[in-house]
Amino acid sequence: MIKVCLLGAGNVATHLYKAFKSAQDVHIVQWYNRDLKKISTYKNDVTIIDDISKLSEADIYIIAVSDDAISTLSTTLPFENRLVAHTSGSVNIHDLDKKNRRGVFYPLQTFSKEVPIDFNEIPICLEALDKNDLDILTHLAEAIGSTWYKISTEQRQTLHVAAVFVNNFTNQLYRIAHEISDAKNINFEILKPLISETAKKIQEVSPYMAQTGPAKRNDKKTIKKHLKLLEKENHKAIYELLTESIKKTHGVSSPPRTRKEKSK
């Protein structure tokens, strides 16, 4: 049985709480947050505290707070030589106070409190400075059914950048598509099967091989029509940027722009 103290009340902390609570081999000793109201819903199921000095002994302390708060919170912990791990994709393991044993327990997924998450589908990126501590982290990941990967801080930070591209940037493109379709009273639901198929396809082939569309085939007439249809300049700029990126990736050359075209 792994004894855990959870610190934080955001999206990641809330989903980790639910996963730990459901795991047979995990016991949540306490859930700490400086504002008890944010976790009061769970007060009948777990001991909740807002006084960090009252943290009890546990095998691991999971800090699931905003990146900017991790380092400071780790310095306020009222003990030494215990395993403390953060859940951030971008924070260095050494940003945790060295008075304790340091680790990282980073679930690579997008989290929203209201959307259920299956940790069987979530990879956990682990890092520790000590082999025994890595063993605790791996056992915790396995206890909630996750696949885990031993990854360095540099690798994790690179993964975090890549994740922004496949998640945050992609979602922004969904939002733009929603805005474009809404402007013409088109139901966004029509696009959802395409979104699903696009995501499904890269499970079978590489993103490079999965690429289709007017930019890849250098369909200048269609590209020109699309740009004319786009009413907002920022939408046009994004379309042009991504079109050029696809062309470059697939070796499709664009003719040099004339002085007259550049001045338009």
PDB file of C-alpha atoms in Angstrom:
ATOM      1  CA  MET A   1       0.000   0.000   0.000  1.00  0.00           C
ATOM      2  CA  ILE A   2       1.432   3.367  -1.060  1.00  0.00           C
ATOM      3  CA  LYS A   3       0.575   6.211   1.315  1.00  0.00           C
ATOM      4  CA  VAL A   4       0.076   9.515  -0.493  1.00  0.00           C
ATOM      5  CA  CYS A   5      -0.421  13.116   0.559  1.00  0.00           C
ATOM      6  CA  LEU A   6      -1.841  15.246  -2.243  1.00  0.00           C
ATOM      7  CA  LEU A   7      -1.194  18.988  -2.405  1.00  0.00           C
ATOM      8  CA  GLY A   8      -3.237  21.258  -4.674  1.00  0.00           C
ATOM      9  CA  ALA A   9      -6.809  21.523  -5.911  1.00  0.00           C
ATOM     10  CA  GLY A  10      -6.590  22.172  -9.641  1.00  0.00           C
ATOM     11  CA  ASN A  11      -7.566  19.959 -12.557  1.00  0.00           C
ATOM     12  CA  VAL A  12      -4.592  17.605 -12.257  1.00  0.00           C
ATOM     13  CA  ALA A  13      -4.909  17.287  -8.483  1.00  0.00           C
ATOM     14  CA  THR A  14      -8.626  16.529  -8.700  1.00  0.00           C
ATOM     15  CA  HIS A  15      -8.196  13.794 -11.304  1.00  0.00           C
ATOM     16  CA  LEU A  16      -5.238  12.297  -9.430  1.00  0.00           C
ATOM     17  CA  TYR A  17      -7.332  12.224  -6.262  1.00  0.00           C
ATOM     18  CA  LYS A  18     -10.047  10.256  -8.058  1.00  0.00           C
ATOM     19  CA  ALA A  19      -7.510   7.851  -9.552  1.00  0.00           C
ATOM     20  CA  PHE A  20      -5.726   7.308  -6.223  1.00  0.00           C
ATOM     21  CA  LYS A  21      -9.050   6.873  -4.428  1.00  0.00           C
ATOM     22  CA  SER A  22     -10.067   4.145  -6.868  1.00  0.00           C
ATOM     23  CA  ALA A  23      -6.742   2.303  -6.672  1.00  0.00           C
ATOM     24  CA  GLN A  24      -6.598  -0.670  -4.310  1.00  0.00           C
ATOM     25  CA  ASP A  25      -2.910  -0.200  -3.540  1.00  0.00           C
ATOM     26  CA  VAL A  26      -3.043   3.535  -2.789  1.00  0.00           C
ATOM     27  CA  HIS A  27      -4.115   5.187   0.446  1.00  0.00           C
ATOM     28  CA  ILE A  28      -4.622   8.951   0.444  1.00  0.00           C
ATOM     29  CA  VAL A  29      -3.486  10.062   3.876  1.00  0.00           C
ATOM     30  CA  GLN A  30      -4.424  13.722   3.402  1.00  0.00           C
ATOM     31  CA  TRP A  31      -5.407  16.254   0.763  1.00  0.00           C
ATOM     32  CA  TYR A  32      -3.957  19.702   1.374  1.00  0.00           C
ATOM     33  CA  ASN A  33      -5.028  23.000  -0.132  1.00  0.00           C
ATOM     34  CA  ARG A  34      -4.721  26.473   1.330  1.00  0.00           C
ATOM     35  CA  ASP A  35      -8.366  27.122   0.380  1.00  0.00           C
ATOM     36  CA  LEU A  36     -10.433  24.292   1.848  1.00  0.00           C
ATOM     37  CA  LYS A  37     -13.542  25.358  -0.062  1.00  0.00           C
ATOM     38  CA  LYS A  38     -12.026  24.012  -3.265  1.00  0.00           C
ATOM     39  CA  ILE A  39     -11.818  20.471  -1.894  1.00  0.00           C
ATOM     40  CA  SER A  40     -14.645  20.553   0.668  1.00  0.00           C
ATOM     41  CA  THR A  41     -16.789  18.367  -1.613  1.00  0.00           C
ATOM     42  CA  TYR A  42     -14.528  15.454  -0.700  1.00  0.00           C
ATOM     43  CA  LYS A  43     -14.346  16.023   3.068  1.00  0.00           C
ATOM     44  CA  ASN A  44     -16.384  12.903   3.844  1.00  0.00           C
ATOM     45  CA  ASP A  45     -14.071  10.698   1.793  1.00  0.00           C
ATOM     46  CA  VAL A  46     -10.610  11.950   2.724  1.00  0.00           C
ATOM     47  CA  THR A  47      -8.925  14.032   5.411  1.00  0.00           C
ATOM     48  CA  ILE A  48      -8.626  17.567   4.047  1.00  0.00           C
ATOM     49  CA  ILE A  49      -6.351  20.204   5.595  1.00  0.00           C
ATOM     50  CA  ASP A  50      -5.359  23.816   4.951  1.00  0.00           C
ATOM     51  CA  ASP A  51      -2.485  23.944   7.448  1.00  0.00           C
ATOM     52  CA  ILE A  52       0.676  22.649   5.808  1.00  0.00           C
ATOM     53  CA  SER A  53       2.333  22.128   9.187  1.00  0.00           C
ATOM     54  CA  LYS A  54      -0.192  19.354   9.858  1.00  0.00           C
ATOM     55  CA  LEU A  55       0.921  17.138   6.983  1.00  0.00           C
ATOM     56  CA  SER A  56       1.207  13.544   8.180  1.00  0.00           C
ATOM     57  CA  GLU A  57       3.831  10.967   7.280  1.00  0.00           C
ATOM     58  CA  ALA A  58       3.436   9.385   3.849  1.00  0.00           C
ATOM     59  CA  ASP A  59       5.474   7.485   1.273  1.00  0.00           C
ATOM     60  CA  ILE A  60       5.140  10.298  -1.233  1.00  0.00           C
ATOM     61  CA  TYR A  61       3.907  13.884  -1.349  1.00  0.00           C
ATOM     62  CA  ILE A  62       2.452  14.871  -4.718  1.00  0.00           C
ATOM     63  CA  ILE A  63       2.592  18.609  -5.458  1.00  0.00           C
ATOM     64  CA  ALA A  64      -0.063  19.295  -8.097  1.00  0.00           C
ATOM     65  CA  VAL A  65      -0.165  23.089  -8.205  1.00  0.00           C
ATOM     66  CA  SER A  66       0.619  25.758 -10.804  1.00  0.00           C
ATOM     67  CA  ASP A  67       4.192  25.774 -12.110  1.00  0.00           C
ATOM     68  CA  ASP A  68       4.998  29.104 -10.458  1.00  0.00           C
ATOM     69  CA  ALA A  69       3.970  27.809  -7.027  1.00  0.00           C
ATOM     70  CA  ILE A  70       5.853  24.495  -7.008  1.00  0.00           C
ATOM     71  CA  SER A  71       9.239  25.691  -5.796  1.00  0.00           C
ATOM     72  CA  THR A  72       7.860  27.934  -3.051  1.00  0.00           C
ATOM     73  CA  LEU A  73       5.450  25.284  -1.789  1.00  0.00           C
ATOM     74  CA  SER A  74       8.244  22.710  -1.622  1.00  0.00           C
ATOM     75  CA  THR A  75      10.273  25.013   0.646  1.00  0.00           C
ATOM     76  CA  THR A  76       7.396  25.312   3.124  1.00  0.00           C
ATOM     77  CA  LEU A  77       7.040  21.569   3.708  1.00  0.00           C
ATOM     78  CA  PRO A  78       7.582  20.918   7.445  1.00  0.00           C
ATOM     79  CA  PHE A  79       9.853  17.885   7.075  1.00  0.00           C
ATOM     80  CA  GLU A  80      13.046  16.641   5.444  1.00  0.00           C
ATOM     81  CA  ASN A  81      14.282  13.561   3.580  1.00  0.00           C
ATOM     82  CA  ARG A  82      10.849  12.480   2.343  1.00  0.00           C
ATOM     83  CA  LEU A  83       9.877  11.875  -1.283  1.00  0.00           C
ATOM     84  CA  VAL A  84       8.279  14.943  -2.865  1.00  0.00           C
ATOM     85  CA  ALA A  85       7.211  14.898  -6.520  1.00  0.00           C
ATOM     86  CA  HIS A  86       5.636  17.552  -8.715  1.00  0.00           C
ATOM     87  CA  THR A  87       3.304  16.928 -11.668  1.00  0.00           C
ATOM     88  CA  SER A  88       4.525  19.613 -14.079  1.00  0.00           C
ATOM     89  CA  GLY A  89       5.690  19.095 -17.634  1.00  0.00           C
ATOM     90  CA  SER A  90       8.032  22.071 -17.657  1.00  0.00           C
ATOM     91  CA  VAL A  91       9.435  22.516 -14.123  1.00  0.00           C
ATOM     92  CA  ASN A  92      12.941  21.168 -13.449  1.00  0.00           C
ATOM     93  CA  ILE A  93      13.216  18.440 -10.825  1.00  0.00           C
ATOM     94  CA  HIS A  94      15.869  20.567  -9.114  1.00  0.00           C
ATOM     95  CA  ASP A  95      13.336  23.367  -8.570  1.00  0.00           C
ATOM     96  CA  LEU A  96      12.008  21.281  -5.702  1.00  0.00           C
ATOM     97  CA  ASP A  97      13.667  22.081  -2.382  1.00  0.00           C
ATOM     98  CA  LYS A  98      16.678  19.828  -1.865  1.00  0.00           C
ATOM     99  CA  LYS A  99      15.856  19.248   1.804  1.00  0.00           C
ATOM    100  CA  ASN A 100      13.647  16.408   0.554  1.00  0.00           C
ATOM    101  CA  ARG A 101      14.100  13.580  -1.944  1.00  0.00           C
ATOM    102  CA  ARG A 102      12.890  14.848  -5.287  1.00  0.00           C
ATOM    103  CA  GLY A 103      10.817  13.330  -8.057  1.00  0.00           C
ATOM    104  CA  VAL A 104       8.444  14.013 -10.937  1.00  0.00           C
ATOM    105  CA  PHE A 105       5.089  12.333 -11.593  1.00  0.00           C
ATOM    106  CA  TYR A 106       3.897  13.959 -14.826  1.00  0.00           C
ATOM    107  CA  PRO A 107       0.697  12.661 -16.446  1.00  0.00           C
ATOM    108  CA  LEU A 108       0.862  13.661 -20.109  1.00  0.00           C
ATOM    109  CA  GLN A 109      -2.745  14.555 -20.812  1.00  0.00           C
ATOM    110  CA  THR A 110      -5.090  17.520 -20.953  1.00  0.00           C
ATOM    111  CA  PHE A 111      -7.282  17.803 -17.859  1.00  0.00           C
ATOM    112  CA  SER A 112     -10.640  19.474 -17.296  1.00  0.00           C
ATOM    113  CA  LYS A 113     -12.400  18.908 -13.982  1.00  0.00           C
ATOM    114  CA  GLU A 114     -15.753  18.151 -15.585  1.00  0.00           C
ATOM    115  CA  VAL A 115     -14.415  15.662 -18.158  1.00  0.00           C
ATOM    116  CA  PRO A 116     -13.820  12.071 -16.904  1.00  0.00           C
ATOM    117  CA  ILE A 117     -10.305  10.689 -17.393  1.00  0.00           C
ATOM    118  CA  ASP A 118      -9.183   7.069 -17.700  1.00  0.00           C
ATOM    119  CA  PHE A 119      -5.639   6.754 -16.368  1.00  0.00           C
ATOM    120  CA  ASN A 120      -5.276   3.467 -18.227  1.00  0.00           C
ATOM    121  CA  GLU A 121      -4.977   5.673 -21.315  1.00  0.00           C
ATOM    122  CA  ILE A 122      -2.540   8.191 -19.813  1.00  0.00           C
ATOM    123  CA  PRO A 123       1.261   7.851 -19.931  1.00  0.00           C
ATOM    124  CA  ILE A 124       3.050   8.976 -16.776  1.00  0.00           C
ATOM    125  CA  CYS A 125       6.520  10.496 -17.181  1.00  0.00           C
ATOM    126  CA  LEU A 126       8.680   9.721 -14.154  1.00  0.00           C
ATOM    127  CA  GLU A 127      11.932  11.146 -12.868  1.00  0.00           C
ATOM    128  CA  ALA A 128      13.808  10.623  -9.622  1.00  0.00           C
ATOM    129  CA  LEU A 129      17.296  11.222  -8.286  1.00  0.00           C
ATOM    130  CA  ASP A 130      17.338   7.896  -6.455  1.00  0.00           C
ATOM    131  CA  LYS A 131      16.503   4.391  -7.710  1.00  0.00           C
ATOM    132  CA  ASN A 132      14.419   3.532  -4.658  1.00  0.00           C
ATOM    133  CA  ASP A 133      12.350   6.671  -5.177  1.00  0.00           C
ATOM    134  CA  LEU A 134      11.864   5.778  -8.836  1.00  0.00           C
ATOM    135  CA  ASP A 135      10.525   2.416  -7.670  1.00  0.00           C
ATOM    136  CA  ILE A 136       7.906   4.192  -5.536  1.00  0.00           C
ATOM    137  CA  LEU A 137       6.901   6.369  -8.481  1.00  0.00           C
ATOM    138  CA  THR A 138       6.608   3.373 -10.812  1.00  0.00           C
ATOM    139  CA  HIS A 139       4.497   1.461  -8.305  1.00  0.00           C
ATOM    140  CA  LEU A 140       2.211   4.479  -7.935  1.00  0.00           C
ATOM    141  CA  ALA A 141       1.813   4.802 -11.713  1.00  0.00           C
ATOM    142  CA  GLU A 142       1.083   1.090 -12.045  1.00  0.00           C
ATOM    143  CA  ALA A 143      -1.399   1.234  -9.163  1.00  0.00           C
ATOM    144  CA  ILE A 144      -3.618   3.616 -11.150  1.00  0.00           C
ATOM    145  CA  GLY A 145      -3.238   1.557 -14.321  1.00  0.00           C
ATOM    146  CA  SER A 146      -0.958   3.902 -16.234  1.00  0.00           C
ATOM    147  CA  THR A 147       1.921   3.115 -18.544  1.00  0.00           C
ATOM    148  CA  TRP A 148       5.036   4.884 -17.271  1.00  0.00           C
ATOM    149  CA  TYR A 149       8.225   6.165 -18.867  1.00  0.00           C
ATOM    150  CA  LYS A 150      11.496   7.110 -17.192  1.00  0.00           C
ATOM    151  CA  ILE A 151      12.270  10.517 -18.693  1.00  0.00           C
ATOM    152  CA  SER A 152      14.806  13.229 -17.876  1.00  0.00           C
ATOM    153  CA  THR A 153      13.873  16.847 -17.187  1.00  0.00           C
ATOM    154  CA  GLU A 154      15.127  17.883 -20.634  1.00  0.00           C
ATOM    155  CA  GLN A 155      13.119  15.145 -22.354  1.00  0.00           C
ATOM    156  CA  ARG A 156      10.024  16.024 -20.325  1.00  0.00           C
ATOM    157  CA  GLN A 157      10.307  19.713 -21.162  1.00  0.00           C
ATOM    158  CA  THR A 158      10.652  18.823 -24.856  1.00  0.00           C
ATOM    159  CA  LEU A 159       7.600  16.564 -24.582  1.00  0.00           C
ATOM    160  CA  HIS A 160       5.711  19.449 -23.003  1.00  0.00           C
ATOM    161  CA  VAL A 161       6.495  21.671 -26.000  1.00  0.00           C
ATOM    162  CA  ALA A 162       5.387  18.910 -28.376  1.00  0.00           C
ATOM    163  CA  ALA A 163       2.217  18.485 -26.317  1.00  0.00           C
ATOM    164  CA  VAL A 164       1.386  22.160 -26.775  1.00  0.00           C
ATOM    165  CA  PHE A 165       1.474  21.624 -30.541  1.00  0.00           C
ATOM    166  CA  VAL A 166      -0.729  18.507 -30.558  1.00  0.00           C
ATOM    167  CA  ASN A 167      -3.145  19.735 -27.891  1.00  0.00           C
ATOM    168  CA  ASN A 168      -3.295  23.474 -27.196  1.00  0.00           C
ATOM    169  CA  PHE A 169      -2.503  24.684 -30.698  1.00  0.00           C
ATOM    170  CA  THR A 170      -4.751  22.053 -32.255  1.00  0.00           C
ATOM    171  CA  ASN A 171      -7.611  23.075 -29.978  1.00  0.00           C
ATOM    172  CA  GLN A 172      -7.113  26.692 -31.021  1.00  0.00           C
ATOM    173  CA  LEU A 173      -7.465  25.579 -34.644  1.00  0.00           C
ATOM    174  CA  TYR A 174     -10.693  23.797 -33.676  1.00  0.00           C
ATOM    175  CA  ARG A 175     -11.901  27.049 -32.128  1.00  0.00           C
ATOM    176  CA  ILE A 176     -11.072  28.988 -35.308  1.00  0.00           C
ATOM    177  CA  ALA A 177     -12.891  26.376 -37.408  1.00  0.00           C
ATOM    178  CA  HIS A 178     -15.864  26.710 -35.048  1.00  0.00           C
ATOM    179  CA  GLU A 179     -15.797  30.489 -35.494  1.00  0.00           C
ATOM    180  CA  ILE A 180     -15.556  30.219 -39.296  1.00  0.00           C
ATOM    181  CA  SER A 181     -18.447  27.753 -39.514  1.00  0.00           C
ATOM    182  CA  ASP A 182     -20.587  29.706 -37.031  1.00  0.00           C
ATOM    183  CA  ALA A 183     -20.202  32.849 -39.122  1.00  0.00           C
ATOM    184  CA  LYS A 184     -22.048  31.079 -41.957  1.00  0.00           C
ATOM    185  CA  ASN A 185     -24.564  29.272 -39.719  1.00  0.00           C
ATOM    186  CA  ILE A 186     -22.886  25.892 -40.282  1.00  0.00           C
ATOM    187  CA  ASN A 187     -23.251  23.284 -37.534  1.00  0.00           C
ATOM    188  CA  PHE A 188     -19.790  22.454 -36.128  1.00  0.00           C
ATOM    189  CA  GLU A 189     -21.007  18.879 -35.543  1.00  0.00           C
ATOM    190  CA  ILE A 190     -20.477  18.248 -39.266  1.00  0.00           C
ATOM    191  CA  LEU A 191     -16.707  18.596 -38.733  1.00  0.00           C
ATOM    192  CA  LYS A 192     -16.443  16.265 -35.744  1.00  0.00           C
ATOM    193  CA  PRO A 193     -16.148  12.985 -37.710  1.00  0.00           C
ATOM    194  CA  LEU A 194     -13.248  14.545 -39.627  1.00  0.00           C
ATOM    195  CA  ILE A 195     -11.597  15.555 -36.356  1.00  0.00           C
ATOM    196  CA  SER A 196     -11.987  12.003 -35.043  1.00  0.00           C
ATOM    197  CA  GLU A 197     -10.666  10.407 -38.226  1.00  0.00           C
ATOM    198  CA  THR A 198      -7.641  12.720 -38.282  1.00  0.00           C
ATOM    199  CA  ALA A 199      -6.722  11.722 -34.727  1.00  0.00           C
ATOM    200  CA  LYS A 200      -7.396   8.038 -35.423  1.00  0.00           C
ATOM    201  CA  LYS A 201      -5.284   7.966 -38.575  1.00  0.00           C
ATOM    202  CA  ILE A 202      -2.015   8.789 -36.808  1.00  0.00           C
ATOM    203  CA  GLN A 203      -2.476   5.697 -34.663  1.00  0.00           C
ATOM    204  CA  GLU A 204      -1.847   3.715 -37.846  1.00  0.00           C
ATOM    205  CA  VAL A 205       0.565   5.848 -39.887  1.00  0.00           C
ATOM    206  CA  SER A 206       3.022   8.665 -39.182  1.00  0.00           C
ATOM    207  CA  PRO A 207       1.765  12.284 -39.247  1.00  0.00           C
ATOM    208  CA  TYR A 208       3.956  12.804 -42.305  1.00  0.00           C
ATOM    209  CA  MET A 209       2.219  10.008 -44.212  1.00  0.00           C
ATOM    210  CA  ALA A 210      -1.228  11.050 -42.966  1.00  0.00           C
ATOM    211  CA  GLN A 211      -0.998  14.565 -44.401  1.00  0.00           C
ATOM    212  CA  THR A 212      -3.508  15.414 -47.132  1.00  0.00           C
ATOM    213  CA  GLY A 213      -5.053  18.607 -48.473  1.00  0.00           C
ATOM    214  CA  PRO A 214      -4.459  21.476 -50.893  1.00  0.00           C
ATOM    215  CA  ALA A 215      -1.097  22.538 -49.438  1.00  0.00           C
ATOM    216  CA  LYS A 216       0.446  19.081 -49.848  1.00  0.00           C
ATOM    217  CA  ARG A 217      -0.712  18.770 -53.454  1.00  0.00           C
ATOM    218  CA  ASN A 218       0.081  22.446 -54.149  1.00  0.00           C
ATOM    219  CA  ASP A 219      -3.485  23.171 -55.233  1.00  0.00           C
ATOM    220  CA  LYS A 220      -2.999  26.891 -55.773  1.00  0.00           C
ATOM    221  CA  LYS A 221      -6.535  27.519 -57.015  1.00  0.00           C
ATOM    222  CA  THR A 222      -8.134  26.034 -53.875  1.00  0.00           C
ATOM    223  CA  ILE A 223      -5.691  27.815 -51.576  1.00  0.00           C
ATOM    224  CA  LYS A 224      -6.514  31.119 -53.263  1.00  0.00           C
ATOM    225  CA  LYS A 225     -10.263  30.467 -52.857  1.00  0.00           C
ATOM    226  CA  HIS A 226      -9.829  29.620 -49.192  1.00  0.00           C
ATOM    227  CA  LEU A 227      -7.893  32.797 -48.500  1.00  0.00           C
ATOM    228  CA  LYS A 228     -10.596  34.811 -50.235  1.00  0.00           C
ATOM    229  CA  LEU A 229     -13.291  33.156 -48.105  1.00  0.00           C
ATOM    230  CA  LEU A 230     -11.494  33.930 -44.838  1.00  0.00           C
ATOM    231  CA  GLU A 231     -12.766  37.265 -43.579  1.00  0.00           C
ATOM    232  CA  LYS A 232     -10.399  37.844 -40.663  1.00  0.00           C
ATOM    233  CA  GLU A 233      -6.788  38.764 -41.296  1.00  0.00           C
ATOM    234  CA  ASN A 234      -5.508  36.666 -38.394  1.00  0.00           C
ATOM    235  CA  HIS A 235      -7.250  33.607 -39.856  1.00  0.00           C
ATOM    236  CA  LYS A 236      -5.619  34.281 -43.209  1.00  0.00           C
ATOM    237  CA  ALA A 237      -2.210  34.653 -41.559  1.00  0.00           C
ATOM    238  CA  ILE A 238      -2.557  31.307 -39.764  1.00  0.00           C
ATOM    239  CA  TYR A 239      -3.778  29.608 -42.958  1.00  0.00           C
ATOM    240  CA  GLU A 240      -0.813  30.963 -44.922  1.00  0.00           C
ATOM    241  CA  LEU A 241       1.704  30.048 -42.217  1.00  0.00           C
ATOM    242  CA  LEU A 242       0.495  26.452 -41.959  1.00  0.00           C
ATOM    243  CA  THR A 243       0.183  26.130 -45.730  1.00  0.00           C
ATOM    244  CA  GLU A 244       3.821  27.148 -46.158  1.00  0.00           C
ATOM    245  CA  SER A 245       4.864  24.776 -43.373  1.00  0.00           C
ATOM    246  CA  ILE A 246       3.118  21.839 -45.077  1.00  0.00           C
ATOM    247  CA  LYS A 247       4.616  22.765 -48.446  1.00  0.00           C
ATOM    248  CA  LYS A 248       8.102  22.909 -46.973  1.00  0.00           C
ATOM    249  CA  THR A 249       7.659  19.578 -45.193  1.00  0.00           C
ATOM    250  CA  HIS A 250       6.524  17.839 -48.367  1.00  0.00           C
ATOM    251  CA  GLY A 251       8.953  19.526 -50.740  1.00  0.00           C
ATOM    252  CA  VAL A 252       6.368  21.635 -52.531  1.00  0.00           C
ATOM    253  CA  SER A 253       8.020  24.837 -53.670  1.00  0.00           C
ATOM    254  CA  SER A 254       6.224  28.158 -53.752  1.00  0.00           C
ATOM    255  CA  PRO A 255       7.107  30.601 -56.521  1.00  0.00           C
ATOM    256  CA  PRO A 256       8.886  33.726 -55.287  1.00  0.00           C
ATOM    257  CA  ARG A 257       6.527  36.613 -54.626  1.00  0.00           C
ATOM    258  CA  THR A 258       6.848  39.599 -56.920  1.00  0.00           C
ATOM    259  CA  ARG A 259       7.458  43.089 -55.619  1.00  0.00           C
ATOM    260  CA  LYS A 260       3.886  43.960 -56.572  1.00  0.00           C
ATOM    261  CA  GLU A 261       2.507  41.009 -54.552  1.00  0.00           C
ATOM    262  CA  LYS A 262       4.608  41.920 -51.502  1.00  0.00           C
ATOM    263  CA  SER A 263       3.249  45.452 -51.497  1.00  0.00           C
ATOM    264  CA  LYS A 264      -0.389  44.339 -51.431  1.00  0.00           C
TER     265      LYS A 264
END
